[in-house]
CSV table of C-alpha atoms and ligand atoms in Angstrom, one decimal:
chain,number,residue,atom,x,y,z
A,565,MET,CA,0.3,-11.2,-45.8
A,566,ASN,CA,1.6,-14.4,-44.2
A,567,GLU,CA,-0.6,-16.8,-42.3
A,568,GLN,CA,0.7,-15.9,-38.9
A,569,ALA,CA,0.0,-12.2,-39.4
A,570,GLN,CA,-3.7,-12.9,-40.3
A,571,PRO,CA,-5.8,-12.6,-37.2
A,572,ALA,CA,-8.5,-15.1,-36.9
A,573,GLY,CA,-12.1,-13.9,-36.9
A,574,GLY,CA,-13.2,-12.0,-33.9
A,575,PRO,CA,-14.0,-8.3,-33.6
A,576,LEU,CA,-12.4,-6.2,-36.3
A,577,PHE,CA,-11.4,-3.5,-33.8
A,578,ASN,CA,-10.5,-4.4,-30.2
A,579,PRO,CA,-7.6,-2.0,-29.6
A,580,LEU,CA,-6.8,-2.7,-26.0
A,581,SER,CA,-6.5,-6.5,-26.4
A,582,PRO,CA,-3.0,-7.7,-25.8
A,583,ASP,CA,-2.8,-9.1,-29.3
A,584,PHE,CA,-3.7,-5.8,-30.8
A,585,ILE,CA,-1.3,-3.9,-28.6
A,586,ARG,CA,1.5,-6.3,-29.6
A,587,ASP,CA,1.0,-5.9,-33.3
A,588,PRO,CA,-1.9,-3.8,-34.6
A,589,TYR,CA,-0.9,-4.0,-38.3
A,590,PRO,CA,-2.6,-7.3,-39.3
A,591,HIS,CA,-5.8,-5.9,-37.8
A,592,TYR,CA,-5.4,-2.8,-39.8
A,593,ASP,CA,-4.9,-4.8,-43.0
A,594,ARG,CA,-8.2,-6.6,-42.3
A,595,LEU,CA,-10.0,-3.3,-41.6
A,596,ARG,CA,-8.8,-1.6,-44.8
A,597,THR,CA,-9.7,-4.7,-46.9
A,598,ILE,CA,-13.0,-5.7,-45.3
A,599,ASP,CA,-14.6,-2.6,-43.9
A,600,PRO,CA,-12.6,0.6,-44.4
A,601,ILE,CA,-15.2,2.8,-42.6
A,602,HIS,CA,-16.0,0.4,-39.8
A,603,VAL,CA,-18.6,1.1,-37.1
A,604,THR,CA,-17.2,0.2,-33.8
A,605,PRO,CA,-19.2,-1.2,-30.8
A,606,PHE,CA,-19.1,2.3,-29.3
A,607,GLY,CA,-20.8,3.7,-32.5
A,608,HIS,CA,-17.7,5.4,-33.8
A,609,PHE,CA,-16.9,5.4,-37.5
A,610,LEU,CA,-13.4,4.1,-38.0
A,611,ALA,CA,-11.4,5.2,-41.0
A,612,SER,CA,-8.4,3.0,-41.9
A,613,ARG,CA,-7.4,3.9,-45.4
A,614,HIS,CA,-5.0,6.8,-46.2
A,615,ALA,CA,-7.5,8.6,-48.5
A,616,GLU,CA,-10.3,9.0,-45.9
A,617,VAL,CA,-7.9,9.5,-42.9
A,618,SER,CA,-6.2,12.3,-44.7
A,619,LEU,CA,-9.4,13.9,-45.9
A,620,VAL,CA,-11.1,13.8,-42.5
A,621,MET,CA,-8.2,15.6,-40.8
A,622,ARG,CA,-8.1,18.4,-43.4
A,623,ASP,CA,-11.8,18.9,-44.3
A,624,LYS,CA,-13.7,21.8,-42.5
A,625,ARG,CA,-16.9,19.7,-42.3
A,626,PHE,CA,-15.1,17.8,-39.5
A,627,GLY,CA,-14.1,19.4,-36.2
A,628,LYS,CA,-13.5,18.5,-32.6
A,629,ASP,CA,-16.8,19.6,-30.9
A,630,TYR,CA,-15.2,18.4,-27.7
A,631,VAL,CA,-17.8,19.4,-25.1
A,632,GLU,CA,-20.8,18.0,-26.9
A,633,ARG,CA,-18.9,14.9,-27.9
A,634,SER,CA,-17.9,14.2,-24.3
A,635,LYS,CA,-21.5,14.8,-23.1
A,636,ARG,CA,-22.8,12.4,-25.6
A,637,ARG,CA,-20.4,9.8,-24.4
A,638,TYR,CA,-20.4,10.3,-20.7
A,639,GLY,CA,-23.6,12.4,-19.9
A,640,GLU,CA,-24.3,16.0,-19.2
A,641,LYS,CA,-22.4,16.2,-15.9
A,642,ILE,CA,-19.0,15.2,-17.4
A,643,MET,CA,-17.8,18.8,-17.7
A,644,ASP,CA,-18.0,19.1,-13.9
A,645,GLU,CA,-15.0,16.7,-13.8
A,646,PRO,CA,-11.8,18.9,-13.6
A,647,VAL,CA,-9.9,16.8,-16.1
A,648,PHE,CA,-12.6,17.0,-18.8
A,649,ARG,CA,-13.0,20.7,-18.1
A,650,SER,CA,-9.3,21.2,-18.5
A,651,MET,CA,-9.1,19.2,-21.7
A,652,SER,CA,-11.9,21.2,-23.2
A,653,HIS,CA,-9.5,24.2,-23.2
A,654,TRP,CA,-6.7,22.3,-25.0
A,655,MET,CA,-6.0,23.7,-28.5
A,656,LEU,CA,-6.0,20.1,-29.5
A,657,GLN,CA,-9.7,19.8,-28.6
A,658,SER,CA,-10.8,23.3,-29.8
A,659,ASP,CA,-12.4,24.5,-33.0
A,660,PRO,CA,-11.8,27.9,-34.6
A,661,PRO,CA,-11.9,30.7,-33.5
A,662,ASP,CA,-10.6,29.4,-30.1
A,663,HIS,CA,-8.2,27.1,-31.7
A,664,THR,CA,-6.7,29.8,-33.9
A,665,ARG,CA,-6.3,32.1,-30.9
A,666,LEU,CA,-4.7,29.5,-28.6
A,667,ARG,CA,-2.4,28.1,-31.2
A,668,GLY,CA,-1.4,31.6,-32.3
A,669,LEU,CA,-0.1,32.3,-28.8
A,670,VAL,CA,2.5,29.5,-28.7
A,671,VAL,CA,3.3,28.8,-32.4
A,672,LYS,CA,6.3,31.2,-32.5
A,673,ALA,CA,8.1,29.1,-29.9
A,674,PHE,CA,8.0,26.1,-32.3
A,675,THR,CA,9.1,27.6,-35.6
A,676,ALA,CA,11.7,25.7,-37.6
A,677,ARG,CA,14.4,28.3,-36.8
A,678,ARG,CA,13.7,28.2,-33.0
A,679,VAL,CA,13.8,24.5,-33.0
A,680,GLU,CA,17.1,24.3,-35.0
A,681,ASP,CA,18.6,26.6,-32.4
A,682,MET,CA,17.9,23.9,-29.8
A,683,ARG,CA,20.2,21.3,-31.4
A,684,PRO,CA,23.3,21.9,-29.2
A,685,ARG,CA,21.1,21.6,-26.0
A,686,ILE,CA,19.5,18.4,-27.3
A,687,GLN,CA,22.9,17.0,-28.1
A,688,GLU,CA,24.1,17.9,-24.6
A,689,ILE,CA,21.2,16.1,-23.0
A,690,VAL,CA,21.7,13.0,-25.1
A,691,ASP,CA,25.4,12.9,-24.4
A,692,GLN,CA,24.8,13.2,-20.7
A,693,ALA,CA,22.4,10.3,-20.8
A,694,ILE,CA,25.0,8.1,-22.5
A,695,ASP,CA,27.8,9.3,-20.2
A,696,ALA,CA,25.7,8.2,-17.2
A,697,VAL,CA,25.5,4.6,-18.4
A,698,ILE,CA,28.4,3.9,-20.7
A,699,ASP,CA,30.5,2.1,-18.2
A,700,ARG,CA,27.7,-0.1,-17.1
A,701,GLY,CA,27.4,-2.1,-20.3
A,702,HIS,CA,23.7,-2.2,-20.3
A,703,MET,CA,20.6,0.1,-19.9
A,704,ASP,CA,16.9,0.4,-20.5
A,705,LEU,CA,16.7,2.4,-23.7
A,706,ILE,CA,13.4,3.8,-22.6
A,707,GLU,CA,14.0,4.8,-18.9
A,708,ASP,CA,17.7,5.5,-19.1
A,709,PHE,CA,17.9,7.0,-22.6
A,710,ALA,CA,14.7,8.2,-24.4
A,711,PHE,CA,12.7,9.2,-21.4
A,712,ARG,CA,14.4,12.3,-20.1
A,713,LEU,CA,15.1,14.1,-23.3
A,714,PRO,CA,11.7,15.4,-24.3
A,715,VAL,CA,10.7,16.3,-20.7
A,716,THR,CA,14.0,18.2,-20.2
A,717,ILE,CA,13.4,20.1,-23.5
A,718,ILE,CA,9.8,21.0,-22.6
A,719,CYS,CA,10.9,22.1,-19.1
A,720,ASP,CA,13.6,24.3,-20.7
A,721,MET,CA,11.1,25.9,-23.1
A,722,LEU,CA,8.6,26.5,-20.4
A,723,GLY,CA,11.2,27.8,-17.9
A,724,ILE,CA,10.5,25.2,-15.2
A,725,PRO,CA,13.2,25.7,-12.6
A,726,GLU,CA,15.8,22.9,-12.3
A,727,ASP,CA,14.9,22.0,-8.8
A,728,HIS,CA,11.2,21.5,-9.7
A,729,ARG,CA,11.9,19.0,-12.5
A,730,GLU,CA,12.1,15.7,-10.6
A,731,THR,CA,8.3,15.5,-10.3
A,732,PHE,CA,7.9,15.8,-14.0
A,733,TYR,CA,10.5,13.1,-14.7
A,734,ASN,CA,8.6,10.8,-12.3
A,735,SER,CA,5.0,11.5,-13.2
A,736,SER,CA,4.4,12.3,-16.8
A,737,ARG,CA,3.9,8.8,-18.4
A,738,ASP,CA,0.4,8.0,-17.3
A,739,GLY,CA,-1.9,10.3,-19.3
A,740,GLY,CA,-2.2,8.2,-22.4
A,741,ARG,CA,-5.4,6.4,-21.3
A,742,LEU,CA,-7.3,9.7,-21.7
A,743,LEU,CA,-6.9,9.4,-25.5
A,744,ASP,CA,-8.0,5.8,-26.0
A,745,PRO,CA,-11.3,5.3,-27.8
A,746,VAL,CA,-12.6,3.2,-24.9
A,747,PRO,CA,-14.4,5.2,-22.3
A,748,LEU,CA,-12.7,5.9,-18.9
A,749,THR,CA,-13.9,4.1,-15.8
A,750,PRO,CA,-15.0,6.3,-12.8
A,751,GLU,CA,-11.7,5.2,-11.1
A,752,GLU,CA,-9.7,6.3,-14.0
A,753,ILE,CA,-11.5,9.6,-14.1
A,754,ALA,CA,-10.8,10.1,-10.4
A,755,LYS,CA,-7.2,9.4,-10.8
A,756,ALA,CA,-6.9,11.7,-13.8
A,757,ASN,CA,-8.7,14.4,-11.8
A,758,ALA,CA,-6.2,14.1,-9.0
A,759,GLY,CA,-3.3,14.4,-11.4
A,760,ASN,CA,-4.9,17.3,-13.1
A,761,MET,CA,-5.5,19.2,-9.8
A,762,MET,CA,-1.9,18.6,-8.7
A,763,ALA,CA,-0.6,20.0,-12.1
A,764,GLN,CA,-3.0,23.0,-11.8
A,765,MET,CA,-1.8,23.8,-8.3
A,766,TYR,CA,1.8,23.6,-9.4
A,767,PHE,CA,1.4,25.8,-12.4
A,768,GLN,CA,-0.6,28.5,-10.5
A,769,GLN,CA,2.5,28.9,-8.3
A,770,LEU,CA,4.8,29.0,-11.3
A,771,PHE,CA,2.7,31.6,-13.0
A,772,GLU,CA,2.9,33.7,-9.8
A,773,LEU,CA,6.7,33.4,-9.9
A,774,ARG,CA,6.9,34.4,-13.5
A,775,ARG,CA,4.7,37.4,-13.0
A,776,ARG,CA,7.1,38.5,-10.2
A,777,SER,CA,10.3,37.5,-12.0
A,778,PRO,CA,9.8,37.2,-15.8
A,779,GLY,CA,12.2,34.9,-17.7
A,780,ASP,CA,13.0,34.3,-21.4
A,781,ASP,CA,10.5,31.4,-21.6
A,782,LEU,CA,7.1,30.4,-22.9
A,783,ILE,CA,5.3,30.6,-19.5
A,784,THR,CA,6.4,34.2,-19.1
A,785,GLN,CA,5.1,35.0,-22.6
A,786,LEU,CA,1.8,33.3,-21.9
A,787,VAL,CA,1.4,34.9,-18.5
A,788,GLN,CA,1.9,38.3,-20.2
A,789,ALA,CA,-0.7,37.3,-22.8
A,790,GLU,CA,-3.1,36.4,-20.0
A,791,GLU,CA,-2.6,39.8,-18.4
A,792,ASP,CA,-3.3,41.4,-21.7
A,793,GLY,CA,-7.0,40.9,-21.1
A,794,ASN,CA,-9.0,39.0,-23.7
A,795,LYS,CA,-6.2,36.9,-25.2
A,796,LEU,CA,-6.1,33.9,-22.8
A,797,THR,CA,-7.9,33.0,-19.6
A,798,ASN,CA,-6.2,31.5,-16.6
A,799,GLU,CA,-7.9,28.1,-17.2
A,800,GLU,CA,-6.8,28.1,-20.8
A,801,LEU,CA,-3.3,28.9,-19.9
A,802,THR,CA,-3.0,26.1,-17.4
A,803,ALA,CA,-4.7,23.6,-19.7
A,804,ASN,CA,-2.5,24.3,-22.6
A,805,ILE,CA,0.7,24.0,-20.6
A,806,ILE,CA,-0.5,20.6,-19.4
A,807,LEU,CA,-1.2,19.7,-23.0
A,808,LEU,CA,2.3,20.6,-24.1
A,809,PHE,CA,3.7,18.2,-21.5
A,810,GLY,CA,1.4,15.5,-22.5
A,811,ALA,CA,1.6,15.9,-26.2
A,812,GLY,CA,5.4,16.3,-26.3
A,813,HIS,CA,6.6,13.7,-23.9
A,814,GLU,CA,5.4,10.2,-24.4
A,815,THR,CA,5.1,10.7,-28.1
A,816,THR,CA,8.7,11.5,-28.5
A,817,VAL,CA,10.0,8.9,-26.1
A,818,ASN,CA,8.0,6.4,-28.2
A,819,LEU,CA,9.3,7.7,-31.6
A,820,ILE,CA,12.8,7.0,-30.3
A,821,GLY,CA,11.9,3.6,-28.7
A,822,ASN,CA,9.8,2.3,-31.6
A,823,GLY,CA,12.4,3.5,-34.1
A,824,LEU,CA,15.3,1.7,-32.2
A,825,LEU,CA,13.2,-1.5,-32.0
A,826,ALA,CA,12.4,-1.4,-35.7
A,827,LEU,CA,16.0,-0.9,-36.6
A,828,HIS,CA,17.2,-3.8,-34.5
A,829,ARG,CA,14.5,-6.0,-35.8
A,830,ASN,CA,15.8,-5.2,-39.3
A,831,PRO,CA,19.6,-5.6,-39.0
A,832,ASP,CA,20.2,-4.8,-42.7
A,833,GLN,CA,18.6,-1.4,-42.2
A,834,LEU,CA,20.6,-0.9,-39.0
A,835,ALA,CA,23.8,-1.7,-40.8
A,836,LEU,CA,22.8,0.6,-43.7
A,837,LEU,CA,22.1,3.5,-41.4
A,838,LYS,CA,25.4,3.0,-39.5
A,839,ALA,CA,27.3,3.0,-42.9
A,840,ARG,CA,25.3,6.0,-44.3
A,841,PRO,CA,24.4,8.4,-41.4
A,842,GLU,CA,23.2,10.9,-44.0
A,843,LEU,CA,20.1,8.7,-44.4
A,844,MET,CA,19.0,9.7,-40.9
A,845,VAL,CA,16.5,12.4,-41.9
A,846,ASN,CA,14.6,10.0,-44.2
A,847,ALA,CA,15.0,7.2,-41.7
A,848,ILE,CA,13.1,9.2,-39.1
A,849,GLU,CA,10.2,9.7,-41.5
A,850,GLU,CA,10.2,6.0,-42.1
A,851,PHE,CA,10.2,5.2,-38.4
A,852,LEU,CA,7.2,7.5,-38.0
A,853,ARG,CA,5.4,5.7,-40.9
A,854,TYR,CA,6.4,2.2,-39.9
A,855,ASP,CA,5.4,2.3,-36.3
A,856,SER,CA,3.8,5.6,-35.3
A,857,SER,CA,3.9,6.6,-31.7
A,858,VAL,CA,0.4,8.1,-32.2
A,859,GLN,CA,-1.9,5.6,-33.7
A,860,MET,CA,-5.1,7.5,-33.9
A,861,THR,CA,-6.8,10.8,-33.7
A,862,GLY,CA,-10.5,11.8,-34.3
A,863,ARG,CA,-12.9,14.3,-35.5
A,864,VAL,CA,-16.7,14.9,-35.2
A,865,THR,CA,-18.9,15.5,-38.2
A,866,LEU,CA,-20.1,19.2,-38.1
A,867,GLU,CA,-22.7,18.4,-40.8
A,868,ASP,CA,-24.2,15.4,-42.5
A,869,ILE,CA,-21.6,13.7,-44.7
A,870,GLU,CA,-23.2,12.0,-47.7
A,871,ASP,CA,-20.3,9.8,-48.6
A,872,LEU,CA,-17.1,8.9,-46.7
A,873,GLY,CA,-15.6,5.7,-48.2
A,874,GLY,CA,-19.1,4.6,-49.3
A,875,LYS,CA,-20.9,5.3,-45.9
A,876,ARG,CA,-23.3,8.1,-45.0
A,877,ILE,CA,-22.4,9.8,-41.7
A,878,PRO,CA,-24.9,12.0,-39.9
A,879,LYS,CA,-23.9,15.2,-38.2
A,880,GLY,CA,-22.5,14.8,-34.7
A,881,GLU,CA,-20.9,11.4,-35.1
A,882,THR,CA,-17.3,10.6,-34.2
A,883,VAL,CA,-14.9,9.6,-36.9
A,884,LEU,CA,-11.7,7.9,-35.7
A,885,CYS,CA,-8.7,8.2,-38.0
A,886,LEU,CA,-6.2,5.3,-37.8
A,887,LEU,CA,-3.0,7.0,-38.6
A,888,GLY,CA,-0.9,3.9,-38.1
A,889,SER,CA,-3.1,2.1,-40.7
A,890,ALA,CA,-3.0,4.9,-43.2
A,891,ASN,CA,0.8,4.9,-43.0
A,892,ARG,CA,0.8,1.3,-44.3
A,893,ASP,CA,-1.9,1.7,-46.9
A,894,PRO,CA,-0.6,-0.1,-50.1
A,895,ALA,CA,-2.5,2.5,-52.2
A,896,VAL,CA,0.1,5.1,-51.1
A,897,TYR,CA,3.1,2.8,-50.3
A,898,PRO,CA,2.9,0.2,-53.0
A,899,ASP,CA,6.3,-1.2,-52.4
A,900,ARG,CA,5.8,-3.6,-49.4
A,901,PRO,CA,4.4,-1.2,-46.9
A,902,ASP,CA,5.0,-3.7,-44.1
A,903,ARG,CA,8.7,-3.5,-44.6
A,904,LEU,CA,11.0,-1.0,-42.9
A,905,ASP,CA,13.0,0.7,-45.7
A,906,ILE,CA,15.0,3.8,-44.6
A,907,THR,CA,15.6,4.7,-48.3
A,908,ARG,CA,11.9,4.6,-49.2
A,909,PRO,CA,11.1,7.6,-51.4
A,910,ASN,CA,8.3,10.0,-50.8
A,911,VAL,CA,7.6,9.0,-47.2
A,912,ARG,CA,5.0,11.4,-45.8
A,913,PRO,CA,3.5,9.7,-42.7
A,914,LEU,CA,0.3,11.0,-41.2
A,915,SER,CA,1.7,10.4,-37.7
A,916,PHE,CA,1.7,14.2,-36.9
A,917,GLY,CA,-1.9,14.5,-38.0
A,918,GLY,CA,-3.0,17.1,-40.6
A,919,GLY,CA,-5.0,20.2,-41.2
A,920,ILE,CA,-5.3,23.0,-38.6
A,921,HIS,CA,-4.2,20.6,-35.7
A,922,PHE,CA,-1.1,19.5,-37.5
A,923,CYS,CA,1.4,18.7,-34.7
A,924,LEU,CA,3.0,21.8,-33.3
A,925,GLY,CA,6.0,19.9,-32.1
A,926,ALA,CA,6.6,17.9,-35.2
A,927,GLN,CA,10.0,19.5,-36.1
A,928,LEU,CA,11.1,19.4,-32.5
A,929,ALA,CA,10.3,15.7,-32.2
A,930,ARG,CA,12.1,14.9,-35.5
A,931,ILE,CA,15.2,16.7,-34.3
A,932,GLU,CA,15.2,15.1,-30.9
A,933,ALA,CA,14.8,11.6,-32.4
A,934,GLU,CA,17.5,12.3,-35.1
A,935,ILE,CA,20.1,13.4,-32.5
A,936,ALA,CA,19.2,10.7,-30.0
A,937,ILE,CA,19.4,7.8,-32.5
A,938,ALA,CA,22.4,9.1,-34.4
A,939,THR,CA,24.4,9.7,-31.2
A,940,LEU,CA,23.5,6.2,-29.9
A,941,LEU,CA,24.6,4.5,-33.1
A,942,ARG,CA,27.9,6.5,-33.1
A,943,ARG,CA,28.8,6.2,-29.4
A,944,LEU,CA,27.5,2.6,-28.8
A,945,PRO,CA,28.0,1.0,-32.2
A,946,ASP,CA,27.8,-2.6,-30.9
A,947,LEU,CA,24.6,-2.1,-28.8
A,948,ARG,CA,22.2,-5.0,-28.9
A,949,ILE,CA,18.6,-5.1,-27.7
A,950,ASP,CA,18.3,-8.0,-25.3
A,951,ASP,CA,15.0,-9.4,-26.6
A,952,VAL,CA,13.9,-7.9,-29.9
A,953,GLU,CA,11.1,-10.4,-30.5
A,954,ASN,CA,9.2,-10.0,-27.3
A,955,PRO,CA,9.5,-6.4,-26.0
A,956,GLU,CA,7.1,-5.2,-23.3
A,957,TRP,CA,4.5,-2.8,-24.8
A,958,ARG,CA,2.6,-0.2,-22.8
A,959,SER,CA,-1.0,-1.1,-22.5
A,960,THR,CA,-2.3,2.1,-24.3
A,961,PHE,CA,-3.4,2.0,-27.9
A,962,VAL,CA,-3.4,5.6,-29.2
A,963,LEU,CA,0.0,6.2,-27.7
A,964,ARG,CA,2.0,3.2,-28.9
A,965,GLY,CA,5.2,2.6,-27.2
A,966,LEU,CA,7.4,0.3,-25.1
A,967,LYS,CA,7.5,0.0,-21.3
A,968,HIS,CA,11.1,-1.1,-21.3
A,969,LEU,CA,13.7,-1.9,-23.9
A,970,PRO,CA,16.8,-3.4,-22.2
A,971,ALA,CA,20.0,-3.3,-24.3
A,972,SER,CA,23.6,-4.3,-23.7
A,973,TRP,CA,27.0,-3.4,-25.4
B,2430,HEM,C1,6.8,11.8,-32.4
B,2430,HEM,C2,6.3,12.8,-31.7
B,2430,HEM,C3,5.0,13.3,-31.9
B,2430,HEM,C4,3.9,12.8,-32.5
B,2430,HEM,C5,3.8,11.5,-33.3
B,2430,HEM,C6,2.8,13.8,-32.4
B,2430,HEM,C7,1.5,13.6,-33.0
B,2430,HEM,C8,0.6,14.6,-33.0
B,2430,HEM,C9,-0.7,14.5,-33.7
B,2430,HEM,C10,-1.2,13.3,-34.5
B,2430,HEM,C11,-1.4,15.6,-33.5
B,2430,HEM,C12,-2.7,16.0,-34.1
B,2430,HEM,C13,-3.9,15.4,-33.5
B,2430,HEM,C14,-5.1,15.8,-34.3
B,2430,HEM,O1,-5.0,16.2,-35.5
B,2430,HEM,O2,-6.2,15.7,-33.7
B,2430,HEM,C15,-0.5,16.5,-32.6
B,2430,HEM,C16,-0.9,17.7,-32.2
B,2430,HEM,C17,-0.2,18.4,-31.3
B,2430,HEM,N1,1.1,18.1,-30.9
B,2430,HEM,FE1,2.2,16.5,-31.4
B,2430,HEM,N2,3.2,14.8,-31.7
B,2430,HEM,C18,4.6,14.6,-31.3
B,2430,HEM,C19,5.4,15.4,-30.6
B,2430,HEM,C20,5.0,16.7,-30.1
B,2430,HEM,C21,5.9,17.5,-29.4
B,2430,HEM,C22,7.3,17.3,-29.1
B,2430,HEM,C23,5.1,18.6,-29.0
B,2430,HEM,C24,5.4,19.8,-28.2
B,2430,HEM,C25,6.4,20.0,-27.4
B,2430,HEM,C26,3.7,18.4,-29.5
B,2430,HEM,C27,2.7,19.2,-29.3
B,2430,HEM,C28,1.5,19.1,-30.0
B,2430,HEM,C29,0.4,20.1,-29.8
B,2430,HEM,C30,0.4,21.3,-28.9
B,2430,HEM,C31,-0.6,19.6,-30.6
B,2430,HEM,C32,-2.0,20.3,-30.8
B,2430,HEM,C33,-1.9,21.2,-32.1
B,2430,HEM,C34,-3.3,21.8,-32.4
B,2430,HEM,O3,-4.3,21.3,-32.0
B,2430,HEM,O4,-3.3,22.8,-33.1
B,2430,HEM,N3,3.7,17.2,-30.2
B,2430,HEM,N4,0.6,15.8,-32.3
């Protein structure tokens, strides 16, 4: 590690500090080396090595235990807050058997085959985004390019009518704070409640519409499952639709944004990918590994754990899994893990999680990013990012991505 990359003293884990947001990787190096199961000031156990991160996500002794975990952090009354109540129904926060039931209801919409069939539509949306700006000579790669693709695709899948979509384009980039490992302030909870209530009201109307006039879409399927009696409650239905928006939007925008930034910071890799477009599938895995758009997830110990990386962890404790750190662990990537190498063999990033919660939209996100980046390289081959050294990062830690990424051609 070079001297500049070595953070001086200070807390090992301060994830919302500007320095950490700008470049978390030297901090991860320090955690993996000095204290691979670090206890944070909030009393969480923080796993930073690949071995433990991977184990915690797959091992049944770890689960979500969302309601109890939230009460421990915020107090008994927290489940009266609409946003927390809603999140408690997310499959992402559920344990079996609820998790199995909820995931089972939507999994068919995300099979490899179904997602492959979306390629022409994804290509169309990407081409439209470029058509809209090509004569301008400049754009913001986030707002003008990456941003609309994942929302449009989710809207298509859910069957959101065209004339309702503008709200989603305008409002869906603020939820990330809910995931950060630093408790929400009362103001943030109030704001999240308001957003959640708006979404609930909107979806109730849409469910009514789909009951009256069914379509060939996921909401129609889910409304039918709800009517089927004990498969899905109305609260679960709404919550999991909101989850699909949240989980599938910002993450994919950031995969495209972080990937483009990484390529432009490494001109040799950019040139290689332009010369050999067949490397794109591996390049996407490397982008996910190199600068993951999801940096962390977590589990709760469902029983006492005698030894995790040398520490004993009692039942009921939160273990945070640093995906972005595991992805750069030299124990798994011995060949210069801090280097972007689109030809790297055996890249298996943990960016989509693991175990029963493995990302439902992984293949969709990969294909969206593949088509978006390939099309951009082909149609705007001389595109340059205006300031590759000092881009403006969003202030959230778990969801890592750029606010803006202005580029010209
Ligand atoms: C680059 C893009 C994406 C990344 C990095 C990502 C990352 C993740 C991660 C890390 C998890 C697991 C969290 C855990 O284990 O606790 C997850 C779960 C999930 N993701 Fe993604 N995601 C992406 C895109 C998408 C898309 C496009 C969708 C849907 C349209 C989606 C839907 C979901 C859902 C529903 C879950 C919960 C699955 C479950 O609990 O069983 N994600 N994602």
